[in-house]
Amino acid sequence: MQLTLHLTNRCNLNCSYCFVDHGNESMTREIAFAAVRLGMQGVKTSGLLFYGGEPLLERQLIYDTVEYSQSLRKKTGHNFYYKMTTNGMLLDGEFLDFAKIHNLTIGFSHDGPSQDDCRLTKDGQPTFAHLQDKIPLLLKYQPYAIGMSVTDPSTVHKAADMMRFLHDSGFKYLHISHNYDRKAPWTPEVLEILRGEYAKMAEMYIEWTKAEEKFYLSPIDAKVLSHLKGEKYNLDRIRMSMNQPSVDTDGSLYYSSRYLGEEAFKIGDVFAGVNEEKRAHILKYAYIPPENCRDCAILNRCNYAYDSLVCASQADTSAALLEYTADVNPVQCAHEQLLTPLADYAAETLYNADSALFIQKHYNELYPIMSLVEDISARR
Amino acid sequence: MKTQLTSTPMREYNPPKIPTFAEAREDSTLLKRMPRRWKRNTAILACAGIVGTVSLAGCDDFRPHHGGSGAAIYVTQSTEQEVVPFVPHEVLREELERRLHSGGSGSAVYVVYFTEQEALGMIRARLEEAGLRFGESVPEYSYPNGDEMWGALDKLNLDLFDSGRNVAITLMNSQESYPGFSPPPHELAEYVAEDFINHTSLDHVGVFYTQHAWAEEENPRPQLEANLEEQIDAFVEQLKQQGVL
């Protein structure tokens, strides 16, 4: 099981699209350690994802938790892997040394050309300049660190430039997501802008692949995969999601990060453990797409039709087993419909061009290893 | 004025004209296309030669290709939970682990010392020694009590069948025997056997699994083999008590 530990609600930035309710709560060592023990139950390896708020505000807690888990590893043989998502403001050589020792992978949030539009400090100061030296430092330690950007309607016209910025900065794993809050002013006109941005990304994808660069561009690569895997694509996503509960600062366990703080999705706490009956009950609903989506021609390729739930029991959310229903935000629905043909265009173009890298990357299950062998041989 | 958005399903969509994974497996020439850099890289070419053998041969007992250690690195990536075999190379393991953990929202690397093909070979040999006779055909039952909770089990099929004694055998792979939130594998194996018997015309079903072993354990293969042998012997004993053998 991989547990997402929300170490703190606190953050040193005030991003315009952030969904975290910035209180002043942080996780205690006792809760973090109990989470480590919980994650070990029934398996021989488990993951800890340090999340926030900004997790580096609780740097000592990360050190303590990793070291505690390593002490358990020595006693029991249980394996751990670690990840962290950070805004990078507090990233430094000391932490990266620690990350290197413990193989802690870092996801770095940066909006490139929109950084100073949306990702400001608490007192409204820009952050782009402060982070300029952090990116090369991170990539020196972790060449395959993950670069992550977010758009909202006000910055979506820079989406392709965000990905190009991360790419040109040296990131090889490029992720982009969008502020899907229902209050965000997405309109058909804004979505047309996003379509244009994805069209640019499709061309970038073709260009970089033809140049035989190694990279992962999340919207295109994930959508290509959805075609290759067919029905299995979403089944695997649900299975993955069910094994990634979230731990809030007070030790409460939630079905996944998406539902943090929602009582209806609380499935236990780190001391009492997982309420298996409730977790399994929620999971049953994850497999049922909304009625409106069942005849959709791209249902199997949609990232939102499954496992996007809301509680359908309005009155008493403390009841043991509640009713849930699938709920796809119209913006997400439109997003899938505009992205899928563009990803398919890129895939067809490269396949028809006999792009060896495209074929190896997508059809050779051993591609990661071939890629690694290549990197190692290049170092020698 | 702000335009309202609504969800409207796509009624028609033409999928891309590129093969799916299932279709690509039929094309043995597909992976012969190699990036230009790889063609100039002797390490990659050596690796590709072995990989080609493994991939195309369906990874049937690939120990001879790499000196008989019996270890293999199995890779799963979060975005693509295919389990794939590869030749072992301990030097690579840590690097590979680091690499794959960088691969997005979650991934893991397992070093597996005992492949499914090897395990199935051992099961077959020991059960035939005990008197079972496995034929070419196996009933096309898949696990009859597929439950989302136990994920991959809904794809579990039978591997061996003795039609004369109506005894079937299945080997759970690592995804099936170690799904999250499930009982320990030995208990799970009992449930699965019971479900097969209760929901099909099979009289006796042996459900086996191989334990996980981690790279930190020094030469765990003997222990893995011993554990599987215990399972097989217990099943033989059970068949004897039931008068089947």
XYZ file of C-alpha atoms in Angstrom:
625
model
C 0.000 0.000 0.000
C 1.168 3.512 -0.695
C 0.123 6.083 1.870
C -0.024 9.771 1.090
C 0.983 11.552 4.279
C -0.364 15.078 4.474
C 2.350 16.231 6.824
C 1.006 19.730 7.211
C -1.669 22.100 5.994
C 0.788 24.929 6.146
C 2.356 26.294 3.005
C 4.853 29.013 2.201
C 3.054 29.859 -1.044
C -0.417 31.079 -1.792
C -1.151 29.555 -5.207
C -4.293 30.921 -6.777
C -5.724 27.493 -7.631
C -4.714 25.552 -4.510
C -7.379 23.248 -3.048
C -5.765 22.762 0.357
C -7.419 24.531 3.242
C -4.396 26.247 4.751
C -4.795 25.847 8.449
C -1.990 25.515 10.900
C -2.099 21.795 11.559
C 0.836 19.462 11.208
C 1.134 15.745 11.720
C 2.791 14.479 14.898
C 5.586 11.935 14.886
C 3.291 9.432 16.592
C 0.779 9.682 13.769
C 3.427 9.499 11.065
C 5.033 6.459 12.691
C 1.650 4.748 13.111
C 1.035 5.370 9.412
C 4.343 3.705 8.592
C 3.330 0.632 10.605
C -0.118 0.573 9.018
C 1.361 0.663 5.535
C 3.414 -2.436 6.309
C 0.428 -4.633 7.079
C -0.054 -7.590 4.770
C 2.608 -6.614 2.238
C 6.369 -6.717 1.911
C 6.857 -3.327 0.350
C 5.074 -0.053 0.825
C 5.347 3.525 -0.304
C 5.253 6.781 1.616
C 4.375 9.923 -0.304
C 5.117 13.112 1.618
C 2.590 15.746 0.735
C 1.201 18.931 2.168
C 0.678 21.864 2.248
C 4.380 22.170 1.674
C 6.051 19.054 3.121
C 9.472 20.676 3.451
C 8.026 22.883 6.187
C 8.124 19.627 8.163
C 11.576 18.589 7.043
C 12.518 17.074 10.414
C 9.365 14.983 10.392
C 10.336 13.613 6.973
C 13.808 12.750 8.282
C 12.353 11.093 11.378
C 9.718 9.149 9.455
C 12.148 7.850 6.864
C 14.622 6.874 9.536
C 11.911 5.172 11.589
C 10.794 3.191 8.549
C 14.418 2.243 7.841
C 14.775 0.958 11.397
C 11.728 -1.241 10.785
C 13.213 -2.369 7.497
C 16.316 -3.562 9.298
C 14.211 -5.494 11.804
C 11.640 -6.973 9.452
C 13.023 -6.862 5.915
C 10.058 -4.766 4.831
C 10.902 -2.490 1.893
C 9.915 1.147 1.606
C 10.034 3.637 -1.189
C 9.544 7.350 -0.763
C 8.290 10.257 -2.794
C 7.612 13.894 -2.133
C 5.822 16.671 -3.954
C 7.206 20.124 -3.277
C 7.045 23.690 -4.514
C 10.840 23.710 -4.262
C 11.192 26.924 -2.282
C 12.984 25.147 0.575
C 14.831 22.593 -1.476
C 18.568 22.529 -0.805
C 21.649 20.348 -1.004
C 21.164 18.977 2.488
C 17.731 17.612 1.700
C 18.834 16.334 -1.693
C 21.702 14.472 -0.047
C 19.175 12.865 2.284
C 16.890 12.075 -0.665
C 19.771 10.471 -2.483
C 20.663 8.227 0.437
C 17.092 7.040 0.846
C 16.082 7.015 -2.797
C 13.331 9.569 -2.196
C 11.927 10.740 -5.511
C 10.916 14.363 -5.852
C 8.068 15.875 -7.811
C 8.675 19.577 -8.378
C 5.735 21.924 -8.976
C 6.547 24.795 -11.288
C 4.364 26.661 -13.736
C 7.145 27.951 -15.953
C 6.006 31.119 -17.712
C 2.945 31.315 -15.437
C 4.877 30.826 -12.211
C 4.623 34.454 -11.231
C 0.986 34.660 -12.296
C -0.265 32.013 -9.898
C 2.427 30.813 -7.543
C 3.172 33.710 -5.242
C 4.415 33.848 -1.684
C 2.057 34.557 1.192
C 2.849 38.233 0.913
C 2.353 38.265 -2.854
C 5.962 38.127 -3.961
C 6.937 36.353 -7.207
C 8.836 33.068 -6.926
C 10.267 32.374 -10.374
C 13.622 34.028 -9.666
C 13.990 32.279 -6.305
C 13.581 28.898 -8.008
C 15.964 29.480 -10.877
C 18.885 27.784 -9.148
C 16.766 25.053 -7.583
C 15.891 23.312 -10.833
C 19.456 22.549 -11.963
C 20.323 21.555 -8.408
C 17.436 19.084 -8.279
C 18.189 17.663 -11.716
C 21.837 17.245 -10.807
C 20.780 14.936 -7.990
C 17.746 13.424 -9.701
C 17.898 13.615 -13.498
C 14.534 11.881 -13.665
C 12.750 14.098 -11.155
C 9.198 14.931 -12.125
C 8.218 18.405 -13.291
C 4.589 19.328 -12.687
C 2.570 22.306 -13.849
C -1.001 23.422 -13.281
C -3.180 25.668 -15.393
C -6.427 27.404 -14.735
C -8.601 29.415 -17.125
C -6.432 32.488 -16.690
C -3.184 30.727 -17.632
C -4.324 27.956 -19.945
C -3.041 29.859 -22.983
C 0.476 29.150 -21.684
C -0.024 25.403 -21.148
C 2.244 24.267 -23.992
C 4.876 26.813 -22.996
C 4.799 25.410 -19.448
C 5.671 21.967 -20.784
C 8.322 23.405 -23.063
C 9.800 25.304 -20.120
C 10.076 22.140 -18.035
C 11.529 20.257 -20.985
C 14.053 22.968 -21.782
C 14.993 23.131 -18.099
C 16.005 19.486 -18.291
C 13.012 17.636 -16.854
C 12.226 14.391 -18.601
C 8.957 13.648 -16.814
C 6.499 16.383 -17.657
C 3.096 16.490 -16.027
C 0.326 18.985 -16.466
C -2.994 19.185 -14.686
C -5.788 21.706 -14.594
C -7.754 23.440 -11.898
C -11.053 21.602 -12.182
C -12.748 23.388 -9.338
C -16.342 23.899 -10.399
C -16.048 27.543 -9.491
C -13.143 28.065 -11.907
C -14.442 29.992 -14.941
C -13.979 27.356 -17.628
C -16.046 28.157 -20.717
C -16.232 26.636 -24.217
C -14.068 29.521 -25.381
C -11.377 28.784 -22.801
C -11.531 25.100 -23.656
C -10.898 25.986 -27.302
C -7.728 27.696 -26.130
C -6.782 24.519 -24.285
C -7.446 22.508 -27.459
C -4.973 24.757 -29.265
C -2.428 24.238 -26.484
C -2.814 20.459 -26.684
C -2.383 20.675 -30.448
C 0.937 22.420 -29.816
C 1.864 19.735 -27.279
C 1.050 17.030 -29.829
C 3.456 18.674 -32.268
C 6.100 18.989 -29.537
C 5.591 15.315 -28.745
C 6.113 14.390 -32.388
C 9.168 16.640 -32.678
C 10.874 15.338 -29.543
C 10.075 11.703 -30.322
C 11.386 12.007 -33.869
C 14.553 13.482 -32.373
C 14.681 10.312 -30.228
C 14.635 12.196 -26.950
C 13.691 10.438 -23.755
C 10.705 12.082 -22.132
C 7.272 11.409 -20.703
C 4.617 13.994 -21.478
C 1.710 13.009 -19.280
C -1.368 14.050 -21.283
C -0.225 12.480 -24.527
C 1.540 9.417 -23.156
C -1.295 8.504 -20.803
C -3.876 8.855 -23.539
C -1.861 6.696 -25.945
C -1.627 4.087 -23.201
C -5.398 4.123 -22.785
C -5.729 2.970 -26.388
C -3.047 0.318 -26.050
C -4.561 -1.183 -22.911
C -8.249 -0.888 -23.769
C -10.587 -1.880 -20.940
C -7.652 -2.741 -18.713
C -6.568 0.892 -18.603
C -9.220 1.994 -16.154
C -9.293 -1.255 -14.215
C -5.620 -0.763 -13.462
C -6.165 2.855 -12.501
C -8.878 1.885 -10.026
C -6.739 -0.853 -8.527
C -3.908 1.573 -8.106
C -6.144 4.185 -6.554
C -7.614 1.746 -4.037
C -4.168 1.035 -2.704
C -3.277 4.676 -2.138
C -5.227 5.963 0.838
C -4.413 9.369 2.303
C -3.538 10.222 5.869
C -4.653 13.624 7.117
C -2.651 15.575 9.697
C -4.861 14.199 12.500
C -4.279 10.584 11.429
C -7.629 10.115 9.696
C -7.504 7.830 6.669
C -9.328 8.752 3.503
C -10.125 6.638 0.468
C -7.717 8.764 -1.589
C -6.182 12.245 -1.623
C -9.021 13.561 -3.723
C -11.440 13.073 -0.836
C -9.252 14.349 1.985
C -11.341 15.773 4.786
C -14.651 14.444 3.427
C -16.295 12.471 6.206
C -18.137 10.260 3.724
C -14.806 9.021 2.382
C -13.094 8.499 5.711
C -12.073 4.847 5.984
C -10.427 4.727 9.395
C -7.391 6.139 11.108
C -3.775 5.163 11.476
C -4.254 3.686 14.935
C -7.487 1.722 14.430
C -6.577 0.749 10.859
C -8.624 0.575 7.686
C -12.361 -0.019 7.868
C -12.278 -2.692 5.180
C -16.026 -2.951 4.862
C -16.386 0.738 4.110
C -13.394 0.818 1.796
C -14.732 -2.129 -0.204
C -18.176 -0.545 -0.242
C -16.818 2.689 -1.757
C -14.703 0.730 -4.201
C -17.797 -0.935 -5.663
C -19.034 2.472 -6.783
C -15.679 3.312 -8.358
C -16.364 0.727 -11.052
C -19.663 2.285 -12.089
C -19.433 5.165 -14.570
C -22.130 7.848 -14.633
C -25.201 6.802 -16.602
C -24.580 9.597 -19.063
C -21.130 8.191 -19.870
C -22.033 4.561 -20.444
C -22.557 4.927 -24.192
C -19.647 7.278 -24.677
C -17.323 6.135 -27.454
C -14.224 7.010 -25.405
C -15.444 5.619 -22.074
C -12.530 3.188 -21.769
C -10.057 5.967 -22.411
C -11.520 8.510 -20.036
C -9.568 9.426 -16.909
C -12.639 10.597 -15.048
C -15.580 8.291 -15.820
C -14.483 5.811 -13.178
C -13.514 6.437 -9.592
C -14.836 10.027 -9.538
C -17.326 9.810 -6.732
C -19.484 12.047 -4.638
C -21.515 11.008 -1.641
C -25.167 10.633 -2.602
C -26.382 10.434 0.998
C -27.104 14.036 1.781
C -28.293 13.870 5.350
C -26.213 11.818 7.737
C -22.660 11.140 6.575
C -21.782 9.359 9.789
C -23.796 6.268 8.834
C -21.718 3.133 8.424
C -22.284 2.598 4.715
C -23.411 5.450 2.523
C -24.546 5.707 -1.059
C -22.164 7.145 -3.628
C -22.526 8.158 -7.201
C -20.132 8.850 -10.055
C -19.775 12.474 -10.911
C -17.857 13.758 -13.909
C -17.295 17.467 -14.023
C -18.353 18.871 -17.462
C -14.901 20.462 -17.788
C -13.255 17.081 -17.318
C -15.613 15.558 -19.878
C -14.810 18.278 -22.417
C -11.115 17.903 -21.632
C -11.110 14.204 -22.465
C -12.960 14.814 -25.711
C -10.563 17.459 -26.901
C -7.372 15.711 -25.797
C -8.035 12.178 -27.081
C -8.045 12.944 -30.847
C -4.908 15.055 -30.523
C -3.010 12.344 -28.640
C -4.173 9.824 -31.237
C -3.020 12.122 -34.023
C 0.469 12.244 -32.481
C 0.520 8.469 -32.005
C -0.645 7.713 -35.542
C 1.800 10.178 -37.032
C 4.729 8.597 -35.220
C 3.635 5.035 -35.827
C 3.121 5.677 -39.531
C 6.509 7.366 -39.673
C 7.984 4.152 -38.262
C 9.382 6.063 -35.302
C 11.523 3.467 -33.568
C 11.567 5.330 -30.282
C 7.777 5.645 -30.232
C 7.414 1.937 -30.923
C 9.954 0.905 -28.320
C 8.570 3.287 -25.714
C 5.003 2.130 -26.094
C 5.205 -1.495 -27.139
C 8.375 -2.789 -25.531
C 7.566 -3.668 -21.950
C 11.279 -3.632 -21.285
C 11.822 -0.122 -22.564
C 12.651 1.310 -19.102
C 15.440 -1.198 -18.772
C 16.791 -0.620 -22.264
C 16.754 3.080 -21.504
C 18.612 2.491 -18.265
C 21.247 0.365 -19.950
C 21.737 3.165 -22.408
C 22.214 5.737 -19.640
C 24.662 3.557 -17.776
C 26.693 2.833 -20.887
C 26.759 6.564 -21.665
C 28.197 7.304 -18.225
C 31.088 4.907 -18.694
C -21.798 36.240 -20.698
C -20.448 32.975 -19.368
C -21.483 29.930 -21.408
C -22.613 26.926 -19.356
C -20.796 23.646 -19.886
C -22.590 20.327 -19.916
C -21.345 16.725 -20.200
C -22.293 15.241 -23.549
C -20.980 11.777 -24.413
C -19.217 11.191 -27.718
C -21.498 9.007 -29.797
C -18.854 7.988 -32.315
C -15.105 7.919 -32.292
C -12.663 6.211 -34.615
C -9.804 4.751 -32.615
C -6.280 5.459 -33.860
C -4.916 3.164 -36.536
C -2.155 1.800 -34.374
C -2.136 -1.629 -32.745
C -3.168 -2.252 -29.172
C -0.882 -4.270 -26.876
C -2.825 -7.410 -27.691
C -2.527 -6.828 -31.436
C 1.144 -5.887 -31.205
C 1.981 -9.204 -29.585
C 1.069 -10.879 -32.880
C 3.700 -8.867 -34.739
C 7.096 -10.373 -34.074
C 8.848 -7.767 -36.238
C 7.538 -4.688 -34.451
C 10.281 -4.391 -31.845
C 13.031 -4.895 -34.365
C 12.755 -1.177 -35.114
C 15.418 0.410 -32.945
C 16.312 4.030 -32.266
C 19.420 5.228 -34.086
C 21.354 5.713 -30.847
C 20.688 2.163 -29.779
C 22.133 0.783 -32.998
C 25.466 2.364 -32.135
C 25.435 1.186 -28.518
C 26.926 -2.237 -27.945
C 25.499 -2.530 -24.423
C 22.017 -1.895 -25.743
C 22.491 -4.295 -28.634
C 23.639 -7.014 -26.262
C 20.683 -6.301 -24.010
C 18.272 -6.205 -26.946
C 19.490 -9.584 -28.088
C 18.593 -11.135 -24.760
C 15.388 -9.162 -24.459
C 14.372 -10.243 -27.937
C 14.891 -13.852 -26.981
C 12.897 -13.449 -23.794
C 10.069 -11.475 -25.341
C 9.618 -13.618 -28.377
C 9.960 -16.877 -26.508
C 7.329 -15.845 -24.001
C 10.001 -16.043 -21.313
C 9.870 -19.810 -20.986
C 12.679 -20.686 -18.636
C 15.213 -18.059 -19.523
C 17.780 -19.139 -16.982
C 20.150 -20.577 -19.587
C 20.489 -17.170 -21.148
C 22.059 -15.642 -18.108
C 24.095 -18.145 -16.295
C 21.556 -19.993 -14.231
C 21.054 -17.696 -11.283
C 17.322 -17.908 -11.734
C 16.879 -14.296 -10.733
C 14.936 -11.853 -12.813
C 13.995 -8.248 -12.425
C 10.306 -7.698 -12.767
C 9.177 -4.183 -13.449
C 5.831 -2.620 -12.851
C 5.016 0.957 -13.554
C 2.038 2.747 -12.234
C 0.958 3.907 -15.609
C 1.337 0.469 -17.028
C 0.928 -2.339 -14.603
C 2.238 -4.961 -16.910
C 4.660 -7.279 -15.185
C 7.592 -7.949 -17.393
C 10.598 -10.190 -17.030
C 14.161 -9.250 -17.630
C 17.593 -10.674 -17.213
C 19.172 -10.087 -13.839
C 21.956 -7.715 -13.156
C 22.337 -6.703 -9.558
C 24.390 -3.669 -10.482
C 21.386 -2.316 -12.298
C 18.841 -2.902 -9.602
C 19.274 0.198 -7.496
C 19.614 2.384 -10.508
C 16.535 0.854 -12.031
C 14.600 1.251 -8.844
C 15.503 4.905 -8.714
C 14.599 5.346 -12.347
C 11.218 3.751 -12.112
C 10.321 5.467 -8.914
C 10.824 8.665 -10.835
C 8.310 7.535 -13.382
C 5.236 9.340 -12.225
C 2.656 8.557 -9.647
C 3.959 5.215 -8.526
C 6.009 2.279 -9.570
C 8.053 -0.511 -8.109
C 10.737 -2.909 -9.070
C 10.850 -6.460 -7.891
C 13.735 -8.807 -8.159
C 12.157 -12.184 -8.648
C 14.224 -15.277 -8.182
C 11.701 -17.819 -9.242
C 9.675 -17.272 -12.382
C 6.108 -18.427 -12.885
C 7.254 -20.757 -15.639
C 9.790 -22.360 -13.342
C 7.262 -22.707 -10.545
C 4.699 -24.252 -12.842
C 7.342 -26.641 -14.123
C 8.080 -27.753 -10.570
C 4.391 -28.191 -9.748
C 3.817 -30.278 -12.850
C 6.855 -32.469 -12.252
C 6.085 -33.209 -8.599
C 2.396 -33.841 -9.152
C 3.093 -36.159 -12.095
C 5.577 -37.967 -9.911
C 2.762 -38.384 -7.389
C 0.521 -39.902 -10.040
C -1.445 -37.129 -11.720
C -1.483 -36.992 -15.512
C -1.943 -33.603 -17.125
C -3.286 -33.400 -20.648
C -2.983 -30.768 -23.343
C -6.368 -29.167 -22.824
C -7.440 -27.223 -19.779
C -11.058 -26.179 -19.068
C -11.559 -22.509 -19.817
C -12.756 -21.535 -16.389
C -11.629 -18.247 -15.006
C -11.951 -17.420 -11.332
C -15.696 -17.636 -10.671
C -15.964 -15.267 -7.750
C -14.240 -12.225 -9.247
C -14.411 -9.468 -6.721
C -13.068 -5.995 -7.183
C -11.517 -6.253 -3.740
C -9.120 -8.899 -4.882
C -8.427 -7.184 -8.136
C -6.437 -9.304 -10.506
C -8.129 -12.543 -9.462
C -10.869 -12.055 -12.021
C -8.292 -12.929 -14.677
C -7.121 -16.109 -12.936
C -7.310 -19.148 -15.216
C -6.430 -22.798 -14.779
C -2.958 -23.930 -15.781
C -3.038 -27.754 -15.632
C -5.813 -30.349 -15.761
C -5.984 -34.077 -15.110
C -9.237 -34.988 -16.828
C -9.209 -38.581 -15.545
C -9.249 -37.466 -11.921
C -10.966 -34.092 -12.495
C -8.100 -32.299 -10.787
C -7.160 -28.782 -11.860
C -4.171 -26.660 -10.946
C -3.651 -22.932 -10.996
C -0.679 -20.812 -10.047
C -1.442 -17.322 -8.806
C 1.031 -14.726 -10.003
C 2.303 -11.973 -7.759
C -0.476 -9.558 -8.642
C -3.078 -12.195 -7.887
C -1.613 -13.545 -4.692
C -0.523 -10.253 -3.146
C -3.247 -7.755 -3.998
C -3.788 -4.996 -1.465
C -6.171 -5.554 1.431
C -6.370 -9.295 0.926
C -5.730 -12.205 3.260
C -2.245 -13.713 3.328
C -1.588 -15.758 0.176
C -2.000 -19.167 1.817
C -5.485 -18.191 3.030
C -6.323 -16.594 -0.268
C -5.288 -19.809 -2.040
C -7.736 -21.778 0.105
C -10.596 -19.389 -0.680
C -9.823 -19.514 -4.381
C -9.744 -23.321 -4.415
C -13.083 -23.455 -2.588
C -14.629 -20.988 -5.003
C -13.513 -22.972 -8.017
C -14.942 -26.166 -6.564
C -18.219 -24.550 -5.508
C -18.842 -22.762 -8.786
C -17.543 -25.177 -11.432
C -17.733 -28.892 -12.158
C -14.188 -29.405 -10.880
C -13.784 -31.807 -7.966
C -10.270 -30.924 -6.836
C -8.357 -27.709 -7.366
C -4.816 -26.997 -6.266
C -4.067 -23.310 -5.953
C -0.403 -22.420 -5.595
C 1.595 -19.237 -5.253
C 5.210 -18.206 -5.016
C 6.448 -16.036 -2.205
C 8.016 -12.669 -2.835
C 11.732 -12.414 -2.321
C 13.697 -9.233 -2.142
C 17.131 -8.435 -3.363
C 18.388 -7.893 0.163
C 17.804 -11.532 0.962
C 20.839 -13.543 0.133
C 20.045 -16.268 -2.385
C 16.389 -16.754 -1.443
C 15.688 -19.242 -4.197
C 16.089 -22.406 -2.080
C 13.597 -20.993 0.407
C 11.146 -20.148 -2.373
C 11.430 -23.610 -3.833
C 11.004 -25.194 -0.412
C 7.877 -23.172 0.241
C 6.341 -24.250 -3.047
C 7.312 -27.851 -2.408
C 5.473 -27.700 0.916
C 2.368 -26.453 -0.846
C 2.603 -29.214 -3.448
C 3.181 -31.913 -0.827
C 0.210 -30.694 1.197
C -1.968 -30.894 -1.906
C -0.745 -34.411 -2.701
C -1.509 -35.433 0.867
C -4.988 -33.961 0.553
C -5.605 -35.884 -2.687
C -4.452 -39.074 -1.015
C -6.824 -38.544 1.907
C -9.640 -37.983 -0.566
C -8.787 -41.217 -2.384
C -7.811 -39.498 -5.596
C -4.253 -40.767 -5.474
